[in-house]
Short mmCIF file of C-alpha atoms in Angstrom, two decimals:
data_model
loop_
_atom_site.label_atom_id
_atom_site.label_comp_id
_atom_site.label_asym_id
_atom_site.label_seq_id
_atom_site.Cartn_x
_atom_site.Cartn_y
_atom_site.Cartn_z
CA UNK A 1 135.57 115.95 79.56
CA UNK A 2 135.82 119.26 81.40
CA UNK A 3 133.67 122.37 81.19
CA UNK A 4 133.47 125.55 83.28
CA UNK A 5 130.05 127.12 83.89
CA UNK A 6 130.17 130.66 85.26
CA UNK A 7 128.00 132.07 88.04
CA UNK A 8 127.49 135.59 89.40
CA UNK A 9 128.73 136.27 92.94
CA UNK A 10 127.13 138.77 95.33
CA UNK A 11 129.80 139.69 97.89
CA UNK A 12 129.33 142.41 100.47
CA UNK A 13 131.51 145.53 100.47
CA UNK A 14 133.83 144.02 103.07
CA UNK A 15 134.06 140.78 101.13
CA UNK A 16 134.89 142.70 97.95
CA UNK A 17 137.76 144.40 99.73
CA UNK A 18 139.07 141.04 100.96
CA UNK A 19 138.79 139.53 97.49
CA UNK A 20 140.62 142.49 95.96
CA UNK A 21 143.34 142.25 98.60
CA UNK A 22 143.83 138.54 97.91
CA UNK A 23 143.84 139.09 94.16
CA UNK A 24 146.56 141.73 94.51
CA UNK A 25 148.70 139.50 96.73
CA UNK A 26 148.40 136.63 94.23
CA UNK A 27 149.34 139.03 91.43
CA UNK A 28 152.51 140.03 93.27
CA UNK A 29 153.37 136.36 93.83
CA UNK A 30 152.98 135.75 90.09
CA UNK A 31 155.26 138.69 89.23
CA UNK A 32 157.86 137.52 91.75
CA UNK A 33 157.70 133.95 90.43
CA UNK A 34 158.10 135.16 86.85
CA UNK A 35 161.16 137.19 87.88
CA UNK A 36 162.70 134.12 89.55
CA UNK A 37 161.77 131.88 86.62
CA UNK A 38 163.57 134.14 84.14
CA UNK A 39 166.78 133.71 86.17
CA UNK A 40 166.80 129.93 85.62
CA UNK A 41 168.69 128.84 82.47
CA UNK A 42 166.80 126.64 80.04
CA UNK A 43 169.55 124.02 80.34
CA UNK A 44 168.55 123.27 83.95
CA UNK A 45 165.42 121.40 82.96
CA UNK A 46 162.17 121.32 81.09
CA UNK A 47 159.57 124.07 81.35
CA UNK A 48 157.64 122.08 83.94
CA UNK A 49 160.74 121.36 86.03
CA UNK A 50 161.79 125.02 86.09
CA UNK A 51 158.32 126.23 87.05
CA UNK A 52 158.06 123.58 89.77
CA UNK A 53 161.47 124.70 91.03
CA UNK A 54 160.08 128.18 91.61
CA UNK A 55 156.88 126.81 93.13
CA UNK A 56 158.85 124.82 95.69
CA UNK A 57 160.27 128.07 97.13
CA UNK A 58 156.83 129.22 98.33
CA UNK A 59 157.18 127.82 101.90
CA UNK A 60 160.43 129.76 102.33
CA UNK A 61 158.85 132.87 100.81
CA UNK A 62 156.03 132.70 103.38
CA UNK A 63 158.56 133.11 106.17
CA UNK A 64 159.79 136.36 104.65
CA UNK A 65 156.40 137.63 103.44
CA UNK A 66 153.90 137.07 106.25
CA UNK A 67 150.88 138.22 104.18
CA UNK A 68 151.14 135.00 102.20
CA UNK A 69 150.04 133.07 105.28
CA UNK A 70 146.60 134.67 104.88
CA UNK A 71 146.16 133.14 101.39
CA UNK A 72 145.31 129.50 100.76
CA UNK A 73 148.32 127.44 99.68
CA UNK A 74 146.86 125.99 96.46
CA UNK A 75 145.92 129.50 95.30
CA UNK A 76 149.58 130.54 95.51
CA UNK A 77 150.73 127.33 93.82
CA UNK A 78 148.27 127.83 90.98
CA UNK A 79 149.52 131.40 90.49
CA UNK A 80 153.06 130.13 89.92
CA UNK A 81 151.84 127.37 87.61
CA UNK A 82 150.20 130.01 85.43
CA UNK A 83 153.66 130.70 84.04
CA UNK A 84 153.76 127.28 82.44
CA UNK A 85 150.20 127.62 81.10
CA UNK A 86 150.87 131.07 79.65
CA UNK A 87 154.09 130.00 77.94
CA UNK A 88 152.33 126.98 76.39
CA UNK A 89 149.54 129.24 75.14
CA UNK A 90 152.09 131.59 73.57
CA UNK A 91 153.66 128.59 71.84
CA UNK A 92 150.29 127.61 70.36
CA UNK A 93 149.79 131.12 69.00
CA UNK A 94 153.28 131.12 67.54
CA UNK A 95 152.64 127.81 65.78
CA UNK A 96 149.60 129.42 64.11
CA UNK A 97 151.70 132.23 62.67
CA UNK A 98 151.12 134.95 65.27
CA UNK A 99 153.93 137.21 66.44
CA UNK A 100 154.34 136.62 70.17
CA UNK A 101 156.77 138.01 72.70
CA UNK A 102 157.60 136.95 76.23
CA UNK A 103 155.63 137.04 79.47
CA UNK A 104 155.55 140.44 81.13
CA UNK A 105 154.88 141.86 84.57
CA UNK A 106 151.16 141.98 85.36
CA UNK A 107 149.50 145.21 86.43
CA UNK A 108 146.40 145.19 88.72
CA UNK A 109 144.11 145.59 85.71
CA UNK A 110 145.64 142.63 83.89
CA UNK A 111 145.47 140.14 86.77
CA UNK A 112 141.83 139.57 87.65
CA UNK A 113 141.38 136.05 89.03
CA UNK A 114 142.45 133.58 91.70
CA UNK A 115 141.99 129.80 91.47
CA UNK A 116 141.31 127.22 94.18
CA UNK A 117 142.36 123.71 93.23
CA UNK A 118 140.97 120.53 94.78
CA UNK A 119 140.43 122.09 98.22
CA UNK A 120 139.92 125.38 100.01
CA UNK A 121 136.34 125.84 98.81
CA UNK A 122 132.93 124.38 99.62
CA UNK A 123 129.61 124.61 97.80
CA UNK A 124 126.63 124.64 100.14
CA UNK A 125 123.32 124.12 98.32
CA UNK A 126 121.26 123.99 101.53
CA UNK A 127 122.04 127.51 102.70
CA UNK A 128 121.41 130.88 101.13
CA UNK A 129 118.28 132.77 100.07
CA UNK A 130 115.92 131.72 97.29
CA UNK A 131 117.65 130.79 94.00
CA UNK A 132 120.99 131.21 95.76
CA UNK A 133 123.66 128.85 97.06
CA UNK A 134 126.62 129.63 99.27
CA UNK A 135 130.24 129.41 98.14
CA UNK A 136 132.72 129.20 101.02
CA UNK A 137 136.28 130.28 100.28
CA UNK A 138 138.96 129.63 102.88
CA UNK A 139 141.77 132.01 103.83
CA UNK A 140 140.67 135.10 101.93
CA UNK A 141 142.73 137.68 103.79
CA UNK A 142 142.93 135.11 106.56
CA UNK A 143 139.15 134.58 106.82
CA UNK A 144 136.55 132.20 105.41
CA UNK A 145 134.07 134.03 103.20
CA UNK A 146 130.50 132.87 102.59
CA UNK A 147 129.37 134.43 99.30
CA UNK A 148 125.91 133.93 97.75
CA UNK A 149 125.74 132.74 94.12
CA UNK A 150 122.88 133.17 91.69
CA UNK A 151 121.75 129.66 90.75
CA UNK A 152 120.80 130.11 87.09
CA UNK A 153 121.47 126.44 86.33
CA UNK A 154 121.94 123.26 88.33
CA UNK A 155 125.29 122.77 89.97
CA UNK A 156 126.85 119.31 90.40
CA UNK A 157 127.90 117.74 93.65
CA UNK A 158 130.76 119.37 95.50
CA UNK A 159 133.10 116.40 94.93
CA UNK A 160 132.62 116.69 91.15
CA UNK A 161 134.22 120.16 91.11
CA UNK A 162 137.98 120.11 90.59
CA UNK A 163 138.71 123.86 90.50
CA UNK A 164 137.01 127.15 91.33
CA UNK A 165 138.20 130.38 89.71
CA UNK A 166 136.97 133.65 91.21
CA UNK A 167 137.31 136.54 88.76
CA UNK A 168 136.61 140.25 88.83
CA UNK A 169 135.30 141.57 85.53
CA UNK A 170 136.18 145.06 84.22
CA UNK A 171 132.65 146.11 85.20
CA UNK A 172 133.48 145.41 88.86
CA UNK A 173 131.23 142.33 89.08
CA UNK A 174 132.59 139.09 90.53
CA UNK A 175 132.02 135.67 88.97
CA UNK A 176 132.92 132.11 89.91
CA UNK A 177 133.79 129.47 87.30
CA UNK A 178 133.59 125.83 88.35
CA UNK A 179 135.77 123.34 86.51
CA UNK A 180 133.72 120.14 86.33
CA UNK A 181 134.88 116.76 85.08
CA UNK A 182 132.21 114.59 83.46
CA UNK A 183 132.15 111.41 81.42
CA UNK A 184 132.11 112.20 77.72
CA UNK A 185 129.11 110.53 76.01
CA UNK A 186 129.85 107.97 73.33
CA UNK A 187 129.49 109.13 69.76
CA UNK A 188 127.70 106.91 67.23
CA UNK A 189 129.82 104.80 64.91
CA UNK A 190 130.31 106.39 61.50
CA UNK A 191 129.10 103.21 59.78
CA UNK A 192 125.73 103.51 61.49
CA UNK A 193 125.12 107.21 60.80
CA UNK A 194 122.46 108.11 58.27
CA UNK A 195 123.54 110.94 55.97
CA UNK A 196 120.16 112.59 56.57
CA UNK A 197 121.12 112.96 60.25
CA UNK A 198 124.14 115.09 59.35
CA UNK A 199 124.42 118.75 58.39
CA UNK A 200 126.97 121.01 56.72
CA UNK A 201 127.42 124.62 57.83
CA UNK A 202 128.61 127.49 55.67
CA UNK A 203 129.82 130.42 57.78
CA UNK A 204 129.37 133.86 56.27
CA UNK A 205 129.20 137.59 56.90
CA UNK A 206 125.88 138.57 55.32
CA UNK A 207 124.23 135.53 56.94
CA UNK A 208 125.79 134.05 60.04
CA UNK A 209 125.05 130.45 59.01
CA UNK A 210 123.55 128.74 55.97
CA UNK A 211 123.20 125.00 56.45
CA UNK A 212 122.75 122.15 54.00
CA UNK A 213 119.06 121.81 54.93
CA UNK A 214 118.35 125.22 53.45
CA UNK A 215 118.07 127.14 56.72
CA UNK A 216 119.67 130.58 56.83
CA UNK A 217 120.32 132.29 60.17
CA UNK A 218 120.88 136.04 60.15
CA UNK A 219 123.68 137.86 61.91
CA UNK A 220 123.04 139.30 65.34
CA UNK A 221 122.21 143.01 65.01
CA UNK A 222 124.31 145.00 67.47
CA UNK A 223 124.03 148.39 65.79
CA UNK A 224 122.32 150.01 68.80
CA UNK A 225 124.94 148.70 71.20
CA UNK A 226 127.74 149.81 68.89
CA UNK A 227 126.33 153.35 68.74
CA UNK A 228 126.09 153.50 72.51
CA UNK A 229 129.63 152.18 72.81
CA UNK A 230 130.90 154.97 70.57
CA UNK A 231 129.09 157.58 72.69
CA UNK A 232 130.44 156.18 75.94
CA UNK A 233 133.98 155.98 74.57
CA UNK A 234 133.84 159.57 73.37
CA UNK A 235 132.74 160.60 76.85
CA UNK A 236 135.58 158.58 78.38
CA UNK A 237 138.17 160.28 76.17
CA UNK A 238 137.14 163.68 77.59
CA UNK A 239 137.77 162.65 81.21
CA UNK A 240 141.08 163.16 82.98
CA UNK A 241 142.96 159.87 82.94
CA UNK A 242 142.51 157.79 86.15
CA UNK A 243 140.40 160.48 87.84
CA UNK A 244 137.26 159.48 89.75
CA UNK A 245 135.00 160.53 86.87
CA UNK A 246 137.24 158.64 84.44
CA UNK A 247 136.91 155.46 86.51
CA UNK A 248 133.10 155.77 86.63
CA UNK A 249 132.95 156.26 82.87
CA UNK A 250 135.41 153.41 82.29
CA UNK A 251 132.99 151.07 84.04
CA UNK A 252 130.17 152.33 81.80
CA UNK A 253 132.26 151.46 78.73
CA UNK A 254 133.08 148.05 80.23
CA UNK A 255 129.39 147.36 80.85
CA UNK A 256 128.55 148.03 77.20
CA UNK A 257 131.37 145.74 76.10
CA UNK A 258 130.14 143.04 78.50
CA UNK A 259 126.56 143.35 77.27
CA UNK A 260 127.65 142.95 73.65
CA UNK A 261 129.88 139.98 74.49
CA UNK A 262 127.11 138.27 76.47
CA UNK A 263 124.62 138.69 73.63
CA UNK A 264 127.02 137.25 71.07
CA UNK A 265 128.01 134.36 73.33
CA UNK A 266 124.38 133.52 74.16
CA UNK A 267 123.46 133.66 70.47
CA UNK A 268 126.24 131.25 69.49
CA UNK A 269 125.52 128.84 72.33
CA UNK A 270 121.85 128.57 71.35
CA UNK A 271 122.68 127.85 67.72
CA UNK A 272 125.43 125.38 68.63
CA UNK A 273 123.12 123.58 71.08
CA UNK A 274 120.47 123.16 68.38
CA UNK A 275 122.81 121.61 65.83
CA UNK A 276 124.57 119.40 68.40
CA UNK A 277 121.30 117.96 69.71
CA UNK A 278 119.52 117.63 66.35
CA UNK A 279 122.16 115.85 64.23
CA UNK A 280 124.58 112.96 64.69
CA UNK A 281 127.37 114.79 62.86
CA UNK A 282 128.04 118.47 62.18
CA UNK A 283 130.45 119.55 59.43
CA UNK A 284 131.89 123.06 59.36
CA UNK A 285 134.43 124.97 57.30
CA UNK A 286 137.97 125.22 58.64
CA UNK A 287 138.39 128.90 57.83
CA UNK A 288 141.77 130.61 58.02
CA UNK A 289 140.40 133.48 60.09
CA UNK A 290 143.77 135.11 60.67
CA UNK A 291 144.47 135.68 56.97
CA UNK A 292 140.88 136.75 56.34
CA UNK A 293 141.11 139.44 59.01
CA UNK A 294 144.45 140.65 57.67
CA UNK A 295 143.07 141.00 54.16
CA UNK A 296 141.54 144.32 53.20
CA UNK A 297 137.82 145.06 53.24
CA UNK A 298 135.03 144.41 55.74
CA UNK A 299 137.46 143.48 58.52
CA UNK A 300 135.29 144.78 61.36
CA UNK A 301 132.27 142.73 60.30
CA UNK A 302 134.45 139.64 59.91
CA UNK A 303 135.88 140.15 63.37
CA UNK A 304 132.50 140.80 64.94
CA UNK A 305 130.99 137.60 63.55
CA UNK A 306 133.48 135.53 65.56
CA UNK A 307 133.91 132.39 63.47
CA UNK A 308 136.70 130.92 65.61
CA UNK A 309 134.73 131.46 68.80
CA UNK A 310 131.64 129.82 67.30
CA UNK A 311 133.61 126.77 66.13
CA UNK A 312 135.01 126.28 69.65
CA UNK A 313 131.52 126.59 71.16
CA UNK A 314 130.09 124.20 68.56
CA UNK A 315 132.83 121.65 69.22
CA UNK A 316 132.16 121.89 72.97
CA UNK A 317 128.44 121.23 72.51
CA UNK A 318 129.12 118.34 70.13
CA UNK A 319 131.45 116.71 72.66
CA UNK A 320 128.90 117.33 75.41
CA UNK A 321 126.02 115.69 73.51
CA UNK A 322 127.89 112.88 71.74
CA UNK A 323 127.84 114.41 68.25
CA UNK A 324 130.64 114.17 65.70
CA UNK A 325 132.29 117.52 64.98
CA UNK A 326 134.29 117.55 61.74
CA UNK A 327 136.13 120.47 60.12
CA UNK A 328 136.66 120.33 56.37
CA UNK A 329 138.78 122.50 54.02
CA UNK A 330 136.98 125.67 52.99
CA UNK A 331 138.81 126.16 49.68
CA UNK A 332 136.50 125.91 46.70
CA UNK A 333 133.23 125.27 48.52
CA UNK A 334 131.63 128.30 46.84
CA UNK A 335 133.07 127.70 43.36
CA UNK A 336 132.44 123.97 43.19
CA UNK A 337 129.02 122.74 42.09
CA UNK A 338 127.45 120.43 44.67
CA UNK A 339 125.72 118.47 41.89
CA UNK A 340 128.46 117.76 39.34
CA UNK A 341 131.65 119.14 40.93
CA UNK A 342 132.32 121.63 38.12
CA UNK A 343 134.04 124.83 39.31
CA UNK A 344 132.84 128.25 38.17
CA UNK A 345 134.09 131.70 39.16
CA UNK A 346 131.57 134.17 40.58
CA UNK A 347 132.14 137.50 42.31
CA UNK A 348 130.88 138.16 45.82
CA UNK A 349 127.89 140.18 44.67
CA UNK A 350 126.48 137.19 42.75
CA UNK A 351 124.32 135.50 45.37
CA UNK A 352 123.07 132.58 43.25
CA UNK A 353 124.93 129.50 42.08
CA UNK A 354 124.01 128.52 38.54
CA UNK A 355 126.17 125.71 37.18
CA UNK A 356 127.08 126.16 33.50
CA UNK A 357 127.68 122.41 33.18
CA UNK A 358 124.61 120.70 34.69
CA UNK A 359 122.26 123.65 35.19
CA UNK A 360 121.95 123.14 38.97
CA UNK A 361 120.66 126.42 40.46
CA UNK A 362 120.57 127.27 44.14
CA UNK A 363 121.62 130.00 46.56
CA UNK A 364 125.43 130.26 46.60
CA UNK A 365 125.66 129.82 50.38
CA UNK A 366 123.38 126.79 50.23
CA UNK A 367 125.59 125.31 47.52
CA UNK A 368 128.64 125.87 49.74
CA UNK A 369 126.90 124.19 52.69
CA UNK A 370 126.09 121.17 50.50
CA UNK A 371 129.76 120.93 49.51
CA UNK A 372 130.76 121.14 53.18
CA UNK A 373 128.42 118.26 53.93
CA UNK A 374 129.78 116.15 51.06
CA UNK A 375 133.36 116.69 52.21
CA UNK A 376 132.40 115.98 55.81
CA UNK A 377 130.70 112.71 54.91
CA UNK A 378 133.79 111.57 53.03
CA UNK A 379 136.12 112.60 55.85
CA UNK A 380 134.01 110.92 58.53
CA UNK A 381 133.58 107.78 56.43
CA UNK A 382 129.81 107.80 56.30
CA UNK A 383 128.43 105.60 53.52
CA UNK A 384 126.23 107.80 51.32
CA UNK A 385 125.13 108.54 47.81
CA UNK A 386 126.94 111.51 46.32
CA UNK A 387 123.63 112.85 45.05
CA UNK A 388 121.89 112.64 48.42
CA UNK A 389 122.64 116.16 49.75
CA UNK A 390 121.82 117.77 46.41
CA UNK A 391 118.47 116.02 46.20
CA UNK A 392 117.33 118.03 49.21
CA UNK A 393 118.11 121.31 47.41
CA UNK A 394 115.13 121.35 45.10
CA UNK A 395 114.01 124.90 45.86
CA UNK A 396 115.91 128.06 44.99
CA UNK A 397 114.70 130.07 48.00
CA UNK A 398 115.97 129.09 51.42
CA UNK A 399 114.25 129.43 54.79
CA UNK A 400 115.56 132.45 56.73
CA UNK A 401 115.58 132.82 60.51
CA UNK A 402 116.15 136.26 62.02
CA UNK A 403 118.65 136.70 64.82
CA UNK A 404 116.04 138.23 67.12
CA UNK A 405 113.87 135.12 66.89
CA UNK A 406 116.86 132.91 67.64
CA UNK A 407 117.58 134.95 70.77
CA UNK A 408 113.95 134.95 71.98
CA UNK A 409 112.97 131.47 70.90
CA UNK A 410 113.83 128.08 72.34
CA UNK A 411 115.82 126.30 69.64
CA UNK A 412 114.52 122.83 70.38
CA UNK A 413 113.65 122.62 66.69
CA UNK A 414 114.73 125.16 64.15
CA UNK A 415 111.58 124.54 62.12
CA UNK A 416 109.47 125.92 64.98
CA UNK A 417 110.81 129.45 64.42
CA UNK A 418 110.89 129.41 60.61
#
């Protein structure tokens, strides 16, 4: 199992210039490698073989381009190997129905990171000021840089780190991401899981999550940040393009974007951590987000919620804590009655499920979460009574948790903040 925690770097002005110089050199190597790769016919080998063919020309290229001798060798190799990674990622998007083109030349704004693999870096926990450690990077413009890192969480041993990616954000801040390989914890056998230790999640727009236990978590309110973003963007549009004032204002816009992204990411991680550490299995809807965004109405709110991003974060936390993560079909979870299985049509503005067949009455999102749990139990193979999830839904009103309390509170137990 691999994960990549990110840490803030605090380089000096001189170190920033060296990092920018190295990043630009690596960008030019990538563009040159892409140009050479496009010359190779597909008949000459697989994607990996053609990319490796270009990578093997780096020693000869160093003789012609002496600046490359001031950059660590694995950094240059990783830049060429990005071609293979990017083409594979385009193939995954194409398989999901997206229209994709070909790889293009990278401008300085589009190429923001360099990666050290296996060697060329050292993490020194004994040096540095308080709450700081030192990251040593070799051959950055021919020199070894010692850059302090803010230690906001424990870092593993140096030999447990396989890669270090140093990236410059649009705000101008530098971050380091450490790729760490760990043993994936064993997940409990499905035969030994109690259905009460599982939960179904219904993802929505009005409420971010409604689970099968009756808990409802509100959406994160970013109205203030969105208003500020609109003001800053209007100010940016009045500046002369690429002037000094334009660049200063562009960073202001980037900072607002970064603040909004950090809030949303932190919010999702806290919720995902709670469910992954509280239950043995988490069931979630496999929503077709692409078609939902393409359909008319409420597209911005759907996009801002970030269902796909949350599912990836939830799956990561489940793998990290040994919890089963199961996606189930989302079709019919709202229409189908969790008690008797009878389907009934109801428009979006009807917020209560009242079954005309058995009389089961509950919030519509809670009913959908119960159906998600039932489908997840069947898919995972957990032995259960079909009436078990519904027996927990005895009350019509569900417990609601505001987004602000989720952000401020420690989600060790959701019941503590309800």
